[in-house]
């Protein structure tokens, strides 16, 4: 058996793992990344990127279909639009291939070796890698970084297979299912459910909670709920799934009434869990936090020189969190003084319309005992929003009442995901309401609503 020695061994080539590898290479740290599939992990291959590609394609098709069905106020007319989902998926796969290939080139550029295969951890210094049809390789290291990511949660009474699919299969269908039942009204279920409704599926969403997107502020969710109603998505809230019988999904509502939903495909989107099994993690006997690995503010585990980042360490399971952690770990190993103490981690829900949150919501500030002020500015009063037919939604700011320190931002509307960077940066830099209110914002842009929200919190909004 071949034995390789390195300073840093990274198990998992997802966003956290490959960024850690690139940064290690930049800092002159010998590093190896072990990855069983293509570099980029869930995010690039079967998650963030391909789902946004499908959402975009569905939006474009839906616009054309709408223009064909009714007179457009923009003066656009279209005849008989159609979609070839196989070509759409091939286009999506092309984007994924370019991005994963780019990651591979970046790692190579920094001298990071990628070992393709499935890792099994033997101890805190040793990993064996088995590749299909190749001899097992043993890798010895000084530092072991665990970045195995997460996997879709499977319902024990409705396992994946046949008509029951996860988000992975939902992104690679060769045709549009006539009837799609989505189990779970979180961001994954609603993003993909909305996309398939726009592609022509009859979509029913089943959610055990009493409203959609239960993890988000109720005010932010209202425009999304209205959009789902306009699109004709059926919502079965406060309803439990009992199982699958033939081509029907059996459900029970809060009053105990049972019903059957006809389905060609059933998308189960009830969450994700850390990928902790099947690769020898138990051999390390690390301290755990539920299903996740417990880490400190430097992503150190309970074993010396063993680190863990990303989804493996629990919520929030976001690619950009993993990237930031991976970069930090590489710098700590290189001797730099770093801690993972972000003031805010933004989160985006790519529904229609989009939702973005960063920092504290009004209820979170109240729960923390902070005397806070809040103010919202509606997109119905924003010129740019009018020109892109995106007047549903608003921008909201939350700040301390005593010194106007900004604690959080929330927004819902067309294209608001692009406001995330500014929201997070203002919190990270310790900005006050006056800082944002006095910053000149380009006109006409959606960003003017950010300035107006700050002005409104100060009591003198200009355009409402």
CSV table of C-alpha atoms in Angstrom, one decimal:
chain,number,residue,atom,x,y,z
A,1,UNK,CA,0.0,0.0,0.0
A,2,UNK,CA,1.3,3.4,-1.0
A,3,UNK,CA,1.8,5.8,1.9
A,4,UNK,CA,1.8,9.6,1.4
A,5,UNK,CA,2.8,12.2,4.0
A,6,UNK,CA,1.5,15.7,4.1
A,7,UNK,CA,1.0,18.6,6.6
A,8,UNK,CA,-2.7,19.1,6.0
A,9,UNK,CA,-5.2,16.4,4.9
A,10,UNK,CA,-8.7,17.6,4.1
A,11,UNK,CA,-11.5,15.0,3.9
A,12,UNK,CA,-14.1,16.5,1.6
A,13,UNK,CA,-13.7,18.8,-1.4
A,14,UNK,CA,-16.8,20.9,-1.0
A,15,UNK,CA,-16.8,24.7,-0.5
A,16,UNK,CA,-15.1,24.5,2.9
A,17,UNK,CA,-12.6,21.8,2.0
A,18,UNK,CA,-11.5,23.2,-1.4
A,19,UNK,CA,-11.2,26.8,0.0
A,20,UNK,CA,-9.1,25.5,2.9
A,21,UNK,CA,-6.9,23.7,0.4
A,22,UNK,CA,-6.4,26.8,-1.9
A,23,UNK,CA,-5.6,29.0,1.1
A,24,UNK,CA,-3.2,26.4,2.5
A,25,UNK,CA,-1.4,26.3,-0.9
A,26,UNK,CA,-1.2,30.1,-0.9
A,27,UNK,CA,0.5,30.0,2.5
A,28,UNK,CA,3.0,27.3,1.5
A,29,UNK,CA,1.4,24.5,3.5
A,30,UNK,CA,1.6,21.0,1.9
A,31,UNK,CA,-2.0,19.9,1.5
A,32,UNK,CA,-4.1,17.0,0.1
A,33,UNK,CA,-7.8,17.1,-0.5
A,34,UNK,CA,-9.7,13.7,-0.6
A,35,UNK,CA,-12.9,13.8,-2.6
A,36,UNK,CA,-15.1,10.9,-3.7
A,37,UNK,CA,-16.8,12.8,-6.5
A,38,UNK,CA,-16.1,16.1,-8.3
A,39,UNK,CA,-14.6,19.0,-6.4
A,40,UNK,CA,-17.2,21.5,-5.2
A,41,UNK,CA,-19.2,19.2,-3.0
A,42,UNK,CA,-23.0,19.4,-2.7
A,43,UNK,CA,-23.1,23.2,-3.4
A,44,UNK,CA,-21.5,23.1,-6.9
A,45,UNK,CA,-22.6,19.7,-8.0
A,46,UNK,CA,-26.1,19.0,-6.7
A,47,UNK,CA,-27.1,22.0,-4.6
A,48,UNK,CA,-26.7,25.8,-4.7
A,49,UNK,CA,-25.5,26.3,-8.3
A,50,UNK,CA,-27.6,23.8,-10.2
A,51,UNK,CA,-30.7,24.7,-8.3
A,52,UNK,CA,-30.3,28.4,-9.1
A,53,UNK,CA,-29.8,27.4,-12.8
A,54,UNK,CA,-33.0,25.5,-12.8
A,55,UNK,CA,-34.9,28.3,-11.0
A,56,UNK,CA,-33.6,30.8,-13.6
A,57,UNK,CA,-34.7,28.6,-16.5
A,58,UNK,CA,-38.1,28.1,-14.9
A,59,UNK,CA,-38.5,31.8,-14.5
A,60,UNK,CA,-37.7,32.5,-18.1
A,61,UNK,CA,-40.1,29.8,-19.4
A,62,UNK,CA,-42.8,31.1,-17.0
A,63,UNK,CA,-42.5,34.6,-18.4
A,64,UNK,CA,-42.8,33.4,-22.0
A,65,UNK,CA,-45.8,31.2,-21.1
A,66,UNK,CA,-47.4,34.1,-19.3
A,67,UNK,CA,-46.9,36.4,-22.3
A,68,UNK,CA,-48.5,33.8,-24.5
A,69,UNK,CA,-51.5,33.4,-22.3
A,70,UNK,CA,-52.4,37.0,-21.7
A,71,UNK,CA,-51.7,40.5,-22.9
A,72,UNK,CA,-48.4,41.9,-21.5
A,73,UNK,CA,-48.3,45.4,-20.1
A,74,UNK,CA,-44.8,45.5,-21.5
A,75,UNK,CA,-46.1,45.0,-25.0
A,76,UNK,CA,-44.4,41.6,-25.4
A,77,UNK,CA,-46.2,38.8,-27.2
A,78,UNK,CA,-45.1,35.1,-27.5
A,79,UNK,CA,-46.6,32.2,-29.3
A,80,UNK,CA,-46.6,28.6,-28.0
A,81,UNK,CA,-43.5,28.5,-25.8
A,82,UNK,CA,-42.2,25.0,-24.9
A,83,UNK,CA,-39.3,23.7,-22.8
A,84,UNK,CA,-37.1,20.7,-23.4
A,85,UNK,CA,-36.0,19.8,-19.9
A,86,UNK,CA,-33.3,17.5,-21.1
A,87,UNK,CA,-31.6,20.5,-22.8
A,88,UNK,CA,-32.2,22.6,-19.7
A,89,UNK,CA,-30.5,20.0,-17.6
A,90,UNK,CA,-27.6,19.7,-20.1
A,91,UNK,CA,-27.1,23.5,-19.9
A,92,UNK,CA,-27.2,23.3,-16.1
A,93,UNK,CA,-24.7,20.4,-16.1
A,94,UNK,CA,-22.4,22.5,-18.4
A,95,UNK,CA,-22.3,25.3,-15.8
A,96,UNK,CA,-21.5,22.8,-13.0
A,97,UNK,CA,-18.7,21.2,-15.1
A,98,UNK,CA,-17.1,24.6,-15.8
A,99,UNK,CA,-17.2,25.5,-12.1
A,100,UNK,CA,-16.0,22.2,-10.8
A,101,UNK,CA,-13.2,22.1,-13.4
A,102,UNK,CA,-12.3,25.6,-12.3
A,103,UNK,CA,-12.0,24.5,-8.7
A,104,UNK,CA,-9.7,21.6,-9.8
A,105,UNK,CA,-7.5,24.1,-11.7
A,106,UNK,CA,-7.3,26.5,-8.7
A,107,UNK,CA,-6.2,23.6,-6.4
A,108,UNK,CA,-3.6,22.5,-8.9
A,109,UNK,CA,-2.3,26.1,-9.3
A,110,UNK,CA,-1.6,26.3,-5.6
A,111,UNK,CA,0.1,22.9,-5.6
A,112,UNK,CA,-2.7,21.1,-3.7
A,113,UNK,CA,-3.0,17.4,-4.6
A,114,UNK,CA,-6.5,16.0,-5.0
A,115,UNK,CA,-6.9,12.3,-4.3
A,116,UNK,CA,-10.1,11.0,-5.9
A,117,UNK,CA,-11.7,8.3,-3.7
A,118,UNK,CA,-13.5,7.5,-0.5
A,119,UNK,CA,-11.8,8.2,2.7
A,120,UNK,CA,-11.8,6.1,5.9
A,121,UNK,CA,-10.3,7.7,9.0
A,122,UNK,CA,-8.2,5.3,11.0
A,123,UNK,CA,-7.0,7.8,13.6
A,124,UNK,CA,-6.2,11.5,14.0
A,125,UNK,CA,-3.2,11.2,11.8
A,126,UNK,CA,-4.1,8.5,9.3
A,127,UNK,CA,-6.6,8.1,6.5
A,128,UNK,CA,-7.0,5.4,4.0
A,129,UNK,CA,-8.5,6.2,0.6
A,130,UNK,CA,-10.1,3.7,-1.7
A,131,UNK,CA,-10.7,4.6,-5.3
A,132,UNK,CA,-12.7,2.5,-7.7
A,133,UNK,CA,-10.5,0.0,-9.4
A,134,UNK,CA,-7.3,1.4,-7.8
A,135,UNK,CA,-5.1,0.4,-5.0
A,136,UNK,CA,-5.9,1.8,-1.5
A,137,UNK,CA,-3.7,4.7,-0.5
A,138,UNK,CA,-2.7,5.5,3.0
A,139,UNK,CA,-2.2,9.2,3.9
A,140,UNK,CA,-0.4,10.4,7.0
A,141,UNK,CA,-0.8,14.0,8.2
A,142,UNK,CA,0.0,16.5,10.9
A,143,UNK,CA,-3.4,18.2,10.7
A,144,UNK,CA,-6.6,16.5,9.8
A,145,UNK,CA,-9.5,18.7,8.5
A,146,UNK,CA,-12.9,17.1,8.4
A,147,UNK,CA,-15.3,18.7,5.8
A,148,UNK,CA,-17.6,15.9,4.7
A,149,UNK,CA,-20.7,18.2,4.5
A,150,UNK,CA,-24.3,17.0,4.8
A,151,UNK,CA,-26.9,14.8,3.2
A,152,UNK,CA,-30.6,15.0,2.7
A,153,UNK,CA,-32.8,13.7,5.5
A,154,UNK,CA,-34.7,10.6,4.5
A,155,UNK,CA,-38.1,9.7,5.9
A,156,UNK,CA,-37.9,6.2,7.3
A,157,UNK,CA,-41.4,5.3,6.0
A,158,UNK,CA,-40.8,6.9,2.6
A,159,UNK,CA,-37.2,6.1,1.6
A,160,UNK,CA,-35.7,7.6,-1.5
A,161,UNK,CA,-36.1,5.6,-4.7
A,162,UNK,CA,-38.6,5.3,-7.5
A,163,UNK,CA,-41.1,8.2,-7.4
A,164,UNK,CA,-39.7,9.5,-4.1
A,165,UNK,CA,-36.8,11.8,-4.8
A,166,UNK,CA,-34.4,14.2,-3.0
A,167,UNK,CA,-33.3,17.6,-4.2
A,168,UNK,CA,-30.4,15.8,-6.1
A,169,UNK,CA,-32.8,13.9,-8.4
A,170,UNK,CA,-35.1,16.9,-8.7
A,171,UNK,CA,-32.3,18.8,-10.4
A,172,UNK,CA,-31.8,16.1,-13.0
A,173,UNK,CA,-35.2,15.1,-14.3
A,174,UNK,CA,-35.6,14.4,-18.0
A,175,UNK,CA,-39.2,15.5,-18.1
A,176,UNK,CA,-41.5,17.7,-16.1
A,177,UNK,CA,-43.7,15.6,-13.7
A,178,UNK,CA,-47.4,16.2,-14.2
A,179,UNK,CA,-48.1,16.0,-10.5
A,180,UNK,CA,-45.5,16.8,-7.9
A,181,UNK,CA,-45.9,16.6,-4.2
A,182,UNK,CA,-43.3,18.4,-2.1
A,183,UNK,CA,-42.9,17.3,1.5
A,184,UNK,CA,-41.5,20.2,3.5
A,185,UNK,CA,-42.1,23.9,3.0
A,186,UNK,CA,-38.6,25.1,3.9
A,187,UNK,CA,-36.4,26.9,1.5
A,188,UNK,CA,-35.4,23.8,-0.5
A,189,UNK,CA,-38.9,22.5,-1.0
A,190,UNK,CA,-40.3,25.9,-1.9
A,191,UNK,CA,-37.4,26.8,-4.3
A,192,UNK,CA,-37.8,23.6,-6.3
A,193,UNK,CA,-41.5,23.4,-5.9
A,194,UNK,CA,-41.9,26.9,-7.3
A,195,UNK,CA,-39.6,26.1,-10.2
A,196,UNK,CA,-41.5,23.0,-11.2
A,197,UNK,CA,-44.8,24.8,-10.9
A,198,UNK,CA,-43.4,27.4,-13.4
A,199,UNK,CA,-42.3,24.6,-15.7
A,200,UNK,CA,-45.9,23.2,-15.7
A,201,UNK,CA,-46.2,20.7,-12.9
A,202,UNK,CA,-49.3,20.6,-10.6
A,203,UNK,CA,-47.6,21.2,-7.3
A,204,UNK,CA,-48.8,20.4,-3.8
A,205,UNK,CA,-46.7,21.3,-0.8
A,206,UNK,CA,-47.3,19.5,2.5
A,207,UNK,CA,-45.9,21.0,5.7
A,208,UNK,CA,-46.3,19.9,9.3
A,209,UNK,CA,-46.0,23.5,10.6
A,210,UNK,CA,-48.8,26.0,10.4
A,211,UNK,CA,-47.1,28.2,7.8
A,212,UNK,CA,-44.5,28.0,5.0
A,213,UNK,CA,-40.9,28.8,5.7
A,214,UNK,CA,-41.3,28.4,9.5
A,215,UNK,CA,-37.7,29.4,10.2
A,216,UNK,CA,-38.3,32.9,8.7
A,217,UNK,CA,-40.0,36.0,10.0
A,218,UNK,CA,-43.8,35.9,9.3
A,219,UNK,CA,-43.8,39.3,7.6
A,220,UNK,CA,-41.1,38.3,5.2
A,221,UNK,CA,-43.0,35.2,4.2
A,222,UNK,CA,-46.3,37.0,3.3
A,223,UNK,CA,-45.2,38.1,-0.2
A,224,UNK,CA,-43.9,34.5,-0.9
A,225,UNK,CA,-47.3,33.0,0.2
A,226,UNK,CA,-49.1,35.5,-2.1
A,227,UNK,CA,-46.9,34.5,-5.0
A,228,UNK,CA,-47.5,30.8,-4.4
A,229,UNK,CA,-51.2,31.5,-4.5
A,230,UNK,CA,-51.0,33.4,-7.8
A,231,UNK,CA,-49.0,30.5,-9.3
A,232,UNK,CA,-51.6,28.0,-8.2
A,233,UNK,CA,-49.4,26.0,-5.8
A,234,UNK,CA,-51.6,24.1,-3.4
A,235,UNK,CA,-50.5,24.3,0.3
A,236,UNK,CA,-51.4,21.7,2.8
A,237,UNK,CA,-50.3,23.2,6.1
A,238,UNK,CA,-50.4,21.7,9.6
A,239,UNK,CA,-50.5,18.4,7.7
A,240,UNK,CA,-48.4,15.3,8.3
A,241,UNK,CA,-47.3,12.7,5.7
A,242,UNK,CA,-48.1,9.1,6.6
A,243,UNK,CA,-46.6,7.3,3.7
A,244,UNK,CA,-46.8,6.3,0.0
A,245,UNK,CA,-49.5,4.0,-1.4
A,246,UNK,CA,-49.0,3.3,-5.1
A,247,UNK,CA,-49.0,6.7,-6.8
A,248,UNK,CA,-50.7,8.4,-3.9
A,249,UNK,CA,-49.3,10.1,-0.8
A,250,UNK,CA,-51.3,9.6,2.4
A,251,UNK,CA,-51.6,12.7,4.6
A,252,UNK,CA,-53.4,13.7,7.8
A,253,UNK,CA,-54.3,17.2,8.7
A,254,UNK,CA,-54.4,18.8,12.2
A,255,UNK,CA,-58.0,17.7,12.8
A,256,UNK,CA,-57.1,14.1,12.1
A,257,UNK,CA,-58.7,13.9,8.7
A,258,UNK,CA,-56.8,11.7,6.3
A,259,UNK,CA,-56.5,12.2,2.5
A,260,UNK,CA,-54.6,11.0,-0.5
A,261,UNK,CA,-52.6,13.1,-2.9
A,262,UNK,CA,-52.0,11.9,-6.5
A,263,UNK,CA,-48.3,12.1,-7.4
A,264,UNK,CA,-46.0,11.2,-10.2
A,265,UNK,CA,-43.0,12.4,-8.2
A,266,UNK,CA,-42.6,13.1,-4.5
A,267,UNK,CA,-39.9,15.5,-3.5
A,268,UNK,CA,-38.9,15.0,0.1
A,269,UNK,CA,-37.2,18.2,1.4
A,270,UNK,CA,-37.4,18.0,5.2
A,271,UNK,CA,-33.9,19.1,5.9
A,272,UNK,CA,-30.3,18.0,5.9
A,273,UNK,CA,-28.1,16.3,8.4
A,274,UNK,CA,-24.3,16.2,8.9
A,275,UNK,CA,-22.6,13.4,6.9
A,276,UNK,CA,-21.1,11.6,9.9
A,277,UNK,CA,-21.4,7.9,8.9
A,278,UNK,CA,-19.6,5.6,6.6
A,279,UNK,CA,-16.1,7.1,6.7
A,280,UNK,CA,-14.7,6.1,10.1
A,281,UNK,CA,-15.5,9.2,12.1
A,282,UNK,CA,-16.4,7.1,15.1
A,283,UNK,CA,-12.7,6.0,15.3
A,284,UNK,CA,-11.8,9.5,16.5
A,285,UNK,CA,-14.4,9.5,19.4
A,286,UNK,CA,-14.8,13.3,19.1
A,287,UNK,CA,-17.1,15.3,21.3
A,288,UNK,CA,-20.5,15.7,19.5
A,289,UNK,CA,-23.2,18.3,19.6
A,290,UNK,CA,-26.2,16.2,18.7
A,291,UNK,CA,-25.6,14.9,15.1
A,292,UNK,CA,-22.8,17.5,14.5
A,293,UNK,CA,-19.2,17.6,15.6
A,294,UNK,CA,-18.6,20.0,18.4
A,295,UNK,CA,-16.0,22.7,17.6
A,296,UNK,CA,-14.7,25.8,19.3
A,297,UNK,CA,-14.4,29.3,17.8
A,298,UNK,CA,-11.3,28.2,15.8
A,299,UNK,CA,-13.0,25.1,14.5
A,300,UNK,CA,-10.9,22.8,16.7
A,301,UNK,CA,-12.4,19.5,17.7
A,302,UNK,CA,-11.8,17.7,21.0
A,303,UNK,CA,-8.8,16.0,19.5
A,304,UNK,CA,-5.5,17.9,19.0
A,305,UNK,CA,-4.8,19.0,15.4
A,306,UNK,CA,-8.2,17.6,14.2
A,307,UNK,CA,-10.4,20.3,12.8
A,308,UNK,CA,-14.0,20.3,11.4
A,309,UNK,CA,-15.8,22.9,9.3
A,310,UNK,CA,-19.1,23.4,7.4
A,311,UNK,CA,-22.3,21.4,7.6
A,312,UNK,CA,-20.5,18.7,9.6
A,313,UNK,CA,-20.4,21.2,12.5
A,314,UNK,CA,-24.2,21.9,12.3
A,315,UNK,CA,-26.3,25.0,11.6
A,316,UNK,CA,-26.3,27.2,9.8
A,317,UNK,CA,-25.6,24.9,6.9
A,318,UNK,CA,-24.4,27.5,4.4
A,319,UNK,CA,-21.6,27.2,1.8
A,320,UNK,CA,-20.3,30.6,2.6
A,321,UNK,CA,-20.0,29.8,6.3
A,322,UNK,CA,-17.9,26.7,5.4
A,323,UNK,CA,-15.7,28.7,3.0
A,324,UNK,CA,-14.9,31.3,5.8
A,325,UNK,CA,-14.2,28.5,8.3
A,326,UNK,CA,-11.9,26.7,5.8
A,327,UNK,CA,-9.9,29.8,5.0
A,328,UNK,CA,-9.5,30.5,8.8
A,329,UNK,CA,-8.3,27.0,9.6
A,330,UNK,CA,-5.6,27.1,6.9
A,331,UNK,CA,-4.4,30.5,8.3
A,332,UNK,CA,-4.3,29.2,11.9
A,333,UNK,CA,-2.2,26.2,10.8
A,334,UNK,CA,0.1,28.7,9.1
A,335,UNK,CA,0.6,30.5,12.4
A,336,UNK,CA,-1.9,33.4,12.0
A,337,UNK,CA,-4.1,34.5,14.8
A,338,UNK,CA,-7.8,33.9,13.7
A,339,UNK,CA,-11.1,33.2,15.3
A,340,UNK,CA,-14.5,32.5,13.7
A,341,UNK,CA,-16.6,35.2,15.3
A,342,UNK,CA,-18.7,36.7,12.4
A,343,UNK,CA,-21.0,39.5,13.4
A,344,UNK,CA,-23.5,38.1,10.9
A,345,UNK,CA,-23.9,35.3,8.4
A,346,UNK,CA,-26.3,36.1,5.7
A,347,UNK,CA,-28.9,33.6,4.5
A,348,UNK,CA,-30.8,33.8,1.2
A,349,UNK,CA,-34.0,31.9,0.2
A,350,UNK,CA,-34.4,31.9,-3.6
A,351,UNK,CA,-38.1,31.7,-3.6
A,352,UNK,CA,-40.3,34.0,-5.7
A,353,UNK,CA,-39.8,36.6,-4.4
A,354,UNK,CA,-36.4,36.2,-2.8
A,355,UNK,CA,-35.7,36.6,0.9
A,356,UNK,CA,-32.5,37.7,2.5
A,357,UNK,CA,-31.7,38.0,6.2
A,358,UNK,CA,-28.5,39.1,8.0
A,359,UNK,CA,-28.1,39.7,11.8
A,360,UNK,CA,-31.0,40.0,14.2
A,361,UNK,CA,-34.7,40.2,13.4
A,362,UNK,CA,-36.9,42.4,15.6
A,363,UNK,CA,-38.1,39.4,17.6
A,364,UNK,CA,-34.5,38.2,18.1
A,365,UNK,CA,-33.5,41.6,19.4
A,366,UNK,CA,-36.4,41.6,21.8
A,367,UNK,CA,-35.6,38.1,23.0
A,368,UNK,CA,-32.0,39.2,23.7
A,369,UNK,CA,-33.4,42.0,25.9
A,370,UNK,CA,-32.2,44.8,23.5
A,371,UNK,CA,-34.2,48.0,23.2
A,372,UNK,CA,-34.3,48.2,19.4
A,373,UNK,CA,-36.0,50.2,16.7
A,374,UNK,CA,-37.0,48.9,13.3
A,375,UNK,CA,-38.2,50.5,10.1
A,376,UNK,CA,-39.3,49.2,6.7
A,377,UNK,CA,-39.3,50.7,3.2
A,378,UNK,CA,-41.6,49.1,0.6
A,379,UNK,CA,-40.5,48.3,-2.9
A,380,UNK,CA,-43.8,49.8,-4.1
A,381,UNK,CA,-42.2,53.2,-3.5
A,382,UNK,CA,-38.9,52.3,-5.3
A,383,UNK,CA,-38.5,53.3,-8.9
A,384,UNK,CA,-36.2,50.5,-9.9
A,385,UNK,CA,-38.6,47.9,-8.5
A,386,UNK,CA,-41.4,49.3,-10.6
A,387,UNK,CA,-39.3,49.0,-13.8
A,388,UNK,CA,-38.7,45.3,-13.2
A,389,UNK,CA,-42.2,44.5,-12.0
A,390,UNK,CA,-41.0,43.8,-8.6
A,391,UNK,CA,-43.0,46.0,-6.2
A,392,UNK,CA,-44.0,43.2,-3.8
A,393,UNK,CA,-41.8,43.2,-0.7
A,394,UNK,CA,-39.7,45.6,1.5
A,395,UNK,CA,-36.4,46.2,3.2
A,396,UNK,CA,-36.3,46.3,7.0
A,397,UNK,CA,-33.5,47.5,9.3
A,398,UNK,CA,-33.2,46.7,13.1
A,399,UNK,CA,-30.9,48.9,15.2
A,400,UNK,CA,-30.3,49.7,18.9
A,401,UNK,CA,-32.4,52.6,20.1
A,402,UNK,CA,-29.7,54.2,22.2
A,403,UNK,CA,-26.8,54.5,19.8
A,404,UNK,CA,-28.4,53.4,16.4
A,405,UNK,CA,-25.9,50.6,16.0
A,406,UNK,CA,-27.3,48.4,13.2
A,407,UNK,CA,-28.2,44.9,14.4
A,408,UNK,CA,-29.9,43.3,11.4
A,409,UNK,CA,-31.4,43.6,8.0
A,410,UNK,CA,-34.2,41.7,6.3
A,411,UNK,CA,-35.6,42.0,2.8
A,412,UNK,CA,-38.1,40.2,0.6
A,413,UNK,CA,-38.4,41.1,-3.1
A,414,UNK,CA,-37.2,40.5,-6.6
A,415,UNK,CA,-33.4,40.3,-6.7
A,416,UNK,CA,-32.9,41.1,-3.1
A,417,UNK,CA,-30.2,38.4,-2.8
A,418,UNK,CA,-27.8,40.9,-4.2
A,419,UNK,CA,-28.3,43.2,-1.2
A,420,UNK,CA,-26.9,40.5,1.1
A,421,UNK,CA,-23.3,41.7,0.9
A,422,UNK,CA,-24.1,45.3,1.9
A,423,UNK,CA,-26.3,44.1,4.7
A,424,UNK,CA,-23.6,41.9,6.2
A,425,UNK,CA,-20.8,44.4,5.7
A,426,UNK,CA,-22.7,47.2,7.5
A,427,UNK,CA,-23.1,44.9,10.5
A,428,UNK,CA,-19.6,43.6,10.4
A,429,UNK,CA,-18.1,47.1,10.3
A,430,UNK,CA,-20.3,48.3,13.2
A,431,UNK,CA,-22.3,50.8,11.1
A,432,UNK,CA,-24.9,53.1,12.6
A,433,UNK,CA,-28.2,54.1,10.9
A,434,UNK,CA,-26.6,57.5,10.1
A,435,UNK,CA,-23.8,55.8,8.2
A,436,UNK,CA,-26.2,54.1,5.8
A,437,UNK,CA,-28.6,57.0,5.6
A,438,UNK,CA,-25.8,59.4,4.6
A,439,UNK,CA,-24.2,57.1,2.1
A,440,UNK,CA,-25.1,58.1,-1.5
A,441,UNK,CA,-26.9,55.2,-3.1
A,442,UNK,CA,-27.1,55.0,-6.9
A,443,UNK,CA,-30.4,55.9,-8.6
A,444,UNK,CA,-32.4,54.0,-9.7
A,445,UNK,CA,-31.5,50.8,-7.8
A,446,UNK,CA,-33.1,48.5,-5.3
A,447,UNK,CA,-30.4,49.6,-2.9
A,448,UNK,CA,-32.1,52.9,-2.4
A,449,UNK,CA,-34.7,51.1,-0.4
A,450,UNK,CA,-31.8,50.2,2.0
A,451,UNK,CA,-31.0,53.9,2.5
A,452,UNK,CA,-34.7,54.8,2.8
A,453,UNK,CA,-35.2,52.1,5.5
A,454,UNK,CA,-32.3,53.7,7.5
A,455,UNK,CA,-33.7,57.2,7.0
A,456,UNK,CA,-37.2,56.0,8.1
A,457,UNK,CA,-35.7,54.5,11.3
A,458,UNK,CA,-34.3,58.0,11.9
A,459,UNK,CA,-37.7,59.5,11.3
A,460,UNK,CA,-37.1,61.2,8.0
A,461,UNK,CA,-37.6,58.9,5.0
A,462,UNK,CA,-37.7,61.0,1.8
A,463,UNK,CA,-39.9,58.9,-0.5
A,464,UNK,CA,-42.7,57.7,1.7
